Amino acid sequence: MSVLPVYLYDHPVLDKPTKPVEDINDDIRLLIRQMIETMHGADGIGLAANQVGRGLALTVIDLGADDEEYPMEKPLVLINPTIELFSDTTNDMQEGCLSLPGFRDVVTRPDAVKVRFFDENMQEHTIDAEGMLARVMQHEIDHLNGVYFFQRLSPVRKAMAHNKLKRIQRGNVDTSYPVRSNKR
Ligand code: ZN
């Protein structure tokens, strides 16, 4: 069992843009395996490396067995991903986050994105994603840029979230997976 603790809001590692992965070595391969186990163990559908305390541009995504939106290997491993194109159209969807237990809200995001990334063999790919995959990719790539989903809420919604965020910040959470808080 090599599940890693999930870092909670507002640990500093989650506020900063991550650094590109330069090459794939045993350390990175182990981290990818541990991230996938951590994501599955927490019933998550995506996890960014800085959510387990590593400031690297790496994320894993698994929408589950019945998702047919992407033809590639599952779980999807995205190394140094960048969003090259956003659709003009948007949709609203409720989001949650393993670093923000007990907090969910509706976020407006573009419907579709074109994402360029490297896989575990440092092969380059682009995916034209829509639906849930586009949603999760944007959420995870936001993490890699030091952005939480609540930062995309309107000022009014953000103000309403204040107490919940304070509670998470204090480490006052109830989760089924191990967490690490930044409480001082
Ligand atoms: Zn998240």
PDB file of C-alpha atoms and ligand atoms in Angstrom:
ATOM      1  CA  MET A   1       0.000   0.000   0.000  1.00  0.00           C
ATOM      2  CA  SER A   2       1.591   3.228  -1.011  1.00  0.00           C
ATOM      3  CA  VAL A   3      -1.189   5.724  -0.652  1.00  0.00           C
ATOM      4  CA  LEU A   4       0.091   9.236   0.000  1.00  0.00           C
ATOM      5  CA  PRO A   5      -1.564  11.852   2.226  1.00  0.00           C
ATOM      6  CA  VAL A   6      -3.509  14.476   0.285  1.00  0.00           C
ATOM      7  CA  TYR A   7      -2.418  18.026   1.130  1.00  0.00           C
ATOM      8  CA  LEU A   8      -5.278  20.279   2.163  1.00  0.00           C
ATOM      9  CA  TYR A   9      -6.012  23.928   1.498  1.00  0.00           C
ATOM     10  CA  ASP A  10      -4.011  26.105   2.188  1.00  0.00           C
ATOM     11  CA  HIS A  11      -0.690  24.291   2.149  1.00  0.00           C
ATOM     12  CA  PRO A  12       1.889  26.478   0.323  1.00  0.00           C
ATOM     13  CA  VAL A  13       2.714  23.719  -2.200  1.00  0.00           C
ATOM     14  CA  LEU A  14      -0.829  24.140  -3.579  1.00  0.00           C
ATOM     15  CA  ASP A  15      -0.494  27.904  -4.088  1.00  0.00           C
ATOM     16  CA  LYS A  16       2.534  27.850  -6.346  1.00  0.00           C
ATOM     17  CA  PRO A  17       2.874  26.955 -10.031  1.00  0.00           C
ATOM     18  CA  THR A  18       4.577  23.572 -10.363  1.00  0.00           C
ATOM     19  CA  LYS A  19       7.853  22.951 -12.204  1.00  0.00           C
ATOM     20  CA  PRO A  20       8.099  20.965 -15.447  1.00  0.00           C
ATOM     21  CA  VAL A  21       9.144  17.307 -15.235  1.00  0.00           C
ATOM     22  CA  GLU A  22      12.539  17.177 -16.969  1.00  0.00           C
ATOM     23  CA  ASP A  23      12.908  13.435 -17.403  1.00  0.00           C
ATOM     24  CA  ILE A  24      11.227  10.227 -16.371  1.00  0.00           C
ATOM     25  CA  ASN A  25      13.235   8.375 -13.755  1.00  0.00           C
ATOM     26  CA  ASP A  26      12.387   5.775 -11.116  1.00  0.00           C
ATOM     27  CA  ASP A  27      11.365   8.499  -8.679  1.00  0.00           C
ATOM     28  CA  ILE A  28       8.797   9.891 -11.140  1.00  0.00           C
ATOM     29  CA  ARG A  29       7.549   6.426 -12.090  1.00  0.00           C
ATOM     30  CA  LEU A  30       7.023   5.589  -8.405  1.00  0.00           C
ATOM     31  CA  LEU A  31       5.283   8.920  -7.832  1.00  0.00           C
ATOM     32  CA  ILE A  32       2.888   8.227 -10.745  1.00  0.00           C
ATOM     33  CA  ARG A  33       1.990   4.798  -9.305  1.00  0.00           C
ATOM     34  CA  GLN A  34       1.468   6.259  -5.839  1.00  0.00           C
ATOM     35  CA  MET A  35      -0.667   9.088  -7.222  1.00  0.00           C
ATOM     36  CA  ILE A  36      -2.914   6.627  -9.061  1.00  0.00           C
ATOM     37  CA  GLU A  37      -3.317   4.528  -5.899  1.00  0.00           C
ATOM     38  CA  THR A  38      -3.990   7.650  -3.841  1.00  0.00           C
ATOM     39  CA  MET A  39      -6.616   8.876  -6.328  1.00  0.00           C
ATOM     40  CA  HIS A  40      -8.360   5.491  -6.440  1.00  0.00           C
ATOM     41  CA  GLY A  41      -8.136   5.091  -2.637  1.00  0.00           C
ATOM     42  CA  ALA A  42      -9.850   8.444  -2.166  1.00  0.00           C
ATOM     43  CA  ASP A  43     -12.498   7.775  -4.872  1.00  0.00           C
ATOM     44  CA  GLY A  44     -11.186  10.758  -6.818  1.00  0.00           C
ATOM     45  CA  ILE A  45     -11.239  11.178 -10.591  1.00  0.00           C
ATOM     46  CA  GLY A  46      -8.136  13.360 -10.800  1.00  0.00           C
ATOM     47  CA  LEU A  47      -5.082  14.214  -8.717  1.00  0.00           C
ATOM     48  CA  ALA A  48      -2.267  16.713  -9.260  1.00  0.00           C
ATOM     49  CA  ALA A  49       1.278  16.102  -7.963  1.00  0.00           C
ATOM     50  CA  ASN A  50       1.205  19.183  -5.727  1.00  0.00           C
ATOM     51  CA  GLN A  51      -1.844  17.675  -3.986  1.00  0.00           C
ATOM     52  CA  VAL A  52       0.559  15.041  -2.624  1.00  0.00           C
ATOM     53  CA  GLY A  53       3.210  17.630  -1.819  1.00  0.00           C
ATOM     54  CA  ARG A  54       5.333  17.436  -4.980  1.00  0.00           C
ATOM     55  CA  GLY A  55       5.644  20.639  -6.979  1.00  0.00           C
ATOM     56  CA  LEU A  56       5.823  18.950 -10.378  1.00  0.00           C
ATOM     57  CA  ALA A  57       3.690  19.444 -13.498  1.00  0.00           C
ATOM     58  CA  LEU A  58       2.152  15.995 -13.411  1.00  0.00           C
ATOM     59  CA  THR A  59      -1.453  14.881 -13.007  1.00  0.00           C
ATOM     60  CA  VAL A  60      -3.391  11.616 -13.200  1.00  0.00           C
ATOM     61  CA  ILE A  61      -7.023  11.308 -14.293  1.00  0.00           C
ATOM     62  CA  ASP A  62      -9.397   8.344 -14.204  1.00  0.00           C
ATOM     63  CA  LEU A  63     -13.036   8.906 -15.045  1.00  0.00           C
ATOM     64  CA  GLY A  64     -13.884   5.258 -14.437  1.00  0.00           C
ATOM     65  CA  ALA A  65     -14.413   2.160 -16.510  1.00  0.00           C
ATOM     66  CA  ASP A  66     -17.532   3.290 -18.305  1.00  0.00           C
ATOM     67  CA  ASP A  67     -16.072   6.476 -19.704  1.00  0.00           C
ATOM     68  CA  GLU A  68     -15.679   6.315 -23.457  1.00  0.00           C
ATOM     69  CA  GLU A  69     -14.595   9.892 -23.997  1.00  0.00           C
ATOM     70  CA  TYR A  70     -10.930   9.163 -24.399  1.00  0.00           C
ATOM     71  CA  PRO A  71      -9.392   6.282 -26.240  1.00  0.00           C
ATOM     72  CA  MET A  72      -6.044   6.245 -24.482  1.00  0.00           C
ATOM     73  CA  GLU A  73      -4.776   4.080 -21.696  1.00  0.00           C
ATOM     74  CA  LYS A  74      -6.449   4.560 -18.357  1.00  0.00           C
ATOM     75  CA  PRO A  75      -5.699   6.075 -15.973  1.00  0.00           C
ATOM     76  CA  LEU A  76      -4.487   8.980 -18.020  1.00  0.00           C
ATOM     77  CA  VAL A  77      -1.070  10.345 -16.992  1.00  0.00           C
ATOM     78  CA  LEU A  78      -0.445  13.936 -18.098  1.00  0.00           C
ATOM     79  CA  ILE A  79       3.099  15.262 -17.796  1.00  0.00           C
ATOM     80  CA  ASN A  80       3.758  18.988 -18.384  1.00  0.00           C
ATOM     81  CA  PRO A  81       0.223  19.520 -19.743  1.00  0.00           C
ATOM     82  CA  THR A  82      -0.770  22.817 -21.332  1.00  0.00           C
ATOM     83  CA  ILE A  83      -4.140  23.951 -22.598  1.00  0.00           C
ATOM     84  CA  GLU A  84      -3.674  25.195 -26.142  1.00  0.00           C
ATOM     85  CA  LEU A  85      -7.260  26.072 -26.964  1.00  0.00           C
ATOM     86  CA  PHE A  86     -10.461  26.780 -25.036  1.00  0.00           C
ATOM     87  CA  SER A  87     -13.918  26.670 -26.619  1.00  0.00           C
ATOM     88  CA  ASP A  88     -15.906  29.907 -26.628  1.00  0.00           C
ATOM     89  CA  THR A  89     -18.910  28.108 -25.172  1.00  0.00           C
ATOM     90  CA  THR A  90     -19.092  27.295 -21.459  1.00  0.00           C
ATOM     91  CA  ASN A  91     -21.127  25.151 -19.097  1.00  0.00           C
ATOM     92  CA  ASP A  92     -21.798  25.015 -15.360  1.00  0.00           C
ATOM     93  CA  MET A  93     -20.947  21.932 -13.349  1.00  0.00           C
ATOM     94  CA  GLN A  94     -20.537  21.136  -9.675  1.00  0.00           C
ATOM     95  CA  GLU A  95     -16.950  20.432  -8.650  1.00  0.00           C
ATOM     96  CA  GLY A  96     -15.305  19.014  -5.564  1.00  0.00           C
ATOM     97  CA  CYS A  97     -11.647  18.549  -4.697  1.00  0.00           C
ATOM     98  CA  LEU A  98      -9.693  16.077  -2.550  1.00  0.00           C
ATOM     99  CA  SER A  99      -7.787  19.073  -1.097  1.00  0.00           C
ATOM    100  CA  LEU A 100     -11.104  20.730  -0.144  1.00  0.00           C
ATOM    101  CA  PRO A 101     -13.063  17.973   1.633  1.00  0.00           C
ATOM    102  CA  GLY A 102     -16.743  18.680   2.215  1.00  0.00           C
ATOM    103  CA  PHE A 103     -16.802  21.657  -0.130  1.00  0.00           C
ATOM    104  CA  ARG A 104     -18.526  21.643  -3.508  1.00  0.00           C
ATOM    105  CA  ASP A 105     -19.725  24.426  -5.763  1.00  0.00           C
ATOM    106  CA  VAL A 106     -20.776  25.107  -9.338  1.00  0.00           C
ATOM    107  CA  VAL A 107     -17.994  26.371 -11.597  1.00  0.00           C
ATOM    108  CA  THR A 108     -18.381  27.841 -15.091  1.00  0.00           C
ATOM    109  CA  ARG A 109     -15.737  26.582 -17.521  1.00  0.00           C
ATOM    110  CA  PRO A 110     -15.258  26.224 -21.286  1.00  0.00           C
ATOM    111  CA  ASP A 111     -17.019  23.149 -22.749  1.00  0.00           C
ATOM    112  CA  ALA A 112     -13.981  21.888 -24.632  1.00  0.00           C
ATOM    113  CA  VAL A 113     -10.194  22.206 -24.530  1.00  0.00           C
ATOM    114  CA  LYS A 114      -7.227  21.095 -26.587  1.00  0.00           C
ATOM    115  CA  VAL A 115      -4.530  19.787 -24.230  1.00  0.00           C
ATOM    116  CA  ARG A 116      -0.927  19.021 -25.141  1.00  0.00           C
ATOM    117  CA  PHE A 117       1.036  16.783 -22.774  1.00  0.00           C
ATOM    118  CA  PHE A 118       3.669  14.054 -22.488  1.00  0.00           C
ATOM    119  CA  ASP A 119       2.977  10.492 -21.382  1.00  0.00           C
ATOM    120  CA  GLU A 120       5.087   8.274 -19.101  1.00  0.00           C
ATOM    121  CA  ASN A 121       7.444   7.516 -22.004  1.00  0.00           C
ATOM    122  CA  MET A 122       7.821  11.240 -22.730  1.00  0.00           C
ATOM    123  CA  GLN A 123       5.843  10.829 -25.949  1.00  0.00           C
ATOM    124  CA  GLU A 124       3.938  13.967 -26.861  1.00  0.00           C
ATOM    125  CA  HIS A 125       0.149  13.889 -27.389  1.00  0.00           C
ATOM    126  CA  THR A 126      -2.728  16.250 -27.889  1.00  0.00           C
ATOM    127  CA  ILE A 127      -6.295  15.471 -26.847  1.00  0.00           C
ATOM    128  CA  ASP A 128      -9.395  17.374 -27.914  1.00  0.00           C
ATOM    129  CA  ALA A 129     -11.436  16.909 -24.776  1.00  0.00           C
ATOM    130  CA  GLU A 130     -15.029  17.751 -24.052  1.00  0.00           C
ATOM    131  CA  GLY A 131     -17.582  16.884 -21.386  1.00  0.00           C
ATOM    132  CA  MET A 132     -16.317  15.488 -18.095  1.00  0.00           C
ATOM    133  CA  LEU A 133     -12.782  14.935 -19.378  1.00  0.00           C
ATOM    134  CA  ALA A 134     -12.437  18.606 -20.380  1.00  0.00           C
ATOM    135  CA  ARG A 135     -13.799  19.599 -16.975  1.00  0.00           C
ATOM    136  CA  VAL A 136     -11.374  17.412 -14.991  1.00  0.00           C
ATOM    137  CA  MET A 137      -8.379  18.370 -17.141  1.00  0.00           C
ATOM    138  CA  GLN A 138      -9.056  22.061 -16.510  1.00  0.00           C
ATOM    139  CA  HIS A 139      -9.453  21.468 -12.758  1.00  0.00           C
ATOM    140  CA  GLU A 140      -6.171  19.510 -12.549  1.00  0.00           C
ATOM    141  CA  ILE A 141      -4.166  21.866 -14.774  1.00  0.00           C
ATOM    142  CA  ASP A 142      -5.434  24.712 -12.589  1.00  0.00           C
ATOM    143  CA  HIS A 143      -3.842  22.904  -9.610  1.00  0.00           C
ATOM    144  CA  LEU A 144      -0.543  22.677 -11.497  1.00  0.00           C
ATOM    145  CA  ASN A 145      -0.750  26.462 -11.920  1.00  0.00           C
ATOM    146  CA  GLY A 146      -1.485  26.968  -8.200  1.00  0.00           C
ATOM    147  CA  VAL A 147      -5.215  27.623  -8.657  1.00  0.00           C
ATOM    148  CA  TYR A 148      -8.114  26.075  -6.680  1.00  0.00           C
ATOM    149  CA  PHE A 149     -11.558  25.753  -8.249  1.00  0.00           C
ATOM    150  CA  PHE A 150     -13.094  28.124  -5.687  1.00  0.00           C
ATOM    151  CA  GLN A 151     -10.895  30.907  -7.057  1.00  0.00           C
ATOM    152  CA  ARG A 152     -13.031  30.723 -10.207  1.00  0.00           C
ATOM    153  CA  LEU A 153     -16.264  31.424  -8.292  1.00  0.00           C
ATOM    154  CA  SER A 154     -17.951  34.820  -8.270  1.00  0.00           C
ATOM    155  CA  PRO A 155     -16.998  37.144  -5.372  1.00  0.00           C
ATOM    156  CA  VAL A 156     -20.384  36.440  -3.770  1.00  0.00           C
ATOM    157  CA  ARG A 157     -19.986  32.646  -3.960  1.00  0.00           C
ATOM    158  CA  LYS A 158     -16.410  32.951  -2.699  1.00  0.00           C
ATOM    159  CA  ALA A 159     -17.587  34.983   0.289  1.00  0.00           C
ATOM    160  CA  MET A 160     -20.205  32.303   1.024  1.00  0.00           C
ATOM    161  CA  ALA A 161     -17.467  29.657   0.992  1.00  0.00           C
ATOM    162  CA  HIS A 162     -15.347  31.534   3.530  1.00  0.00           C
ATOM    163  CA  ASN A 163     -16.317  29.542   6.638  1.00  0.00           C
ATOM    164  CA  LYS A 164     -15.942  26.168   4.945  1.00  0.00           C
ATOM    165  CA  LEU A 165     -12.511  27.145   3.694  1.00  0.00           C
ATOM    166  CA  LYS A 166     -11.497  28.304   7.179  1.00  0.00           C
ATOM    167  CA  ARG A 167     -12.550  24.940   8.584  1.00  0.00           C
ATOM    168  CA  ILE A 168     -10.468  23.051   6.002  1.00  0.00           C
ATOM    169  CA  GLN A 169      -7.552  25.401   6.657  1.00  0.00           C
ATOM    170  CA  ARG A 170      -7.687  24.444  10.332  1.00  0.00           C
ATOM    171  CA  GLY A 171      -7.591  20.760   9.411  1.00  0.00           C
ATOM    172  CA  ASN A 172     -11.090  20.284  10.797  1.00  0.00           C
ATOM    173  CA  VAL A 173     -12.174  17.727   8.186  1.00  0.00           C
ATOM    174  CA  ASP A 174     -13.586  14.224   8.102  1.00  0.00           C
ATOM    175  CA  THR A 175     -12.188  12.156   5.228  1.00  0.00           C
ATOM    176  CA  SER A 176     -11.909   8.469   4.360  1.00  0.00           C
ATOM    177  CA  TYR A 177      -8.366   9.072   3.050  1.00  0.00           C
ATOM    178  CA  PRO A 178      -5.181  10.323   4.758  1.00  0.00           C
ATOM    179  CA  VAL A 179      -4.632  14.085   4.625  1.00  0.00           C
ATOM    180  CA  ARG A 180      -1.976  16.588   5.633  1.00  0.00           C
ATOM    181  CA  SER A 181      -3.057  19.998   6.782  1.00  0.00           C
ATOM    182  CA  ASN A 182      -1.108  23.209   7.115  1.00  0.00           C
ATOM    183  CA  LYS A 183      -2.463  24.068  10.537  1.00  0.00           C
ATOM    184  CA  ARG A 184      -0.069  26.057  12.638  1.00  0.00           C
TER     185      ARG A 184
HETATM  186 ZN    ZN B   1      -8.736  19.479  -6.931  1.00  0.00          ZN
END
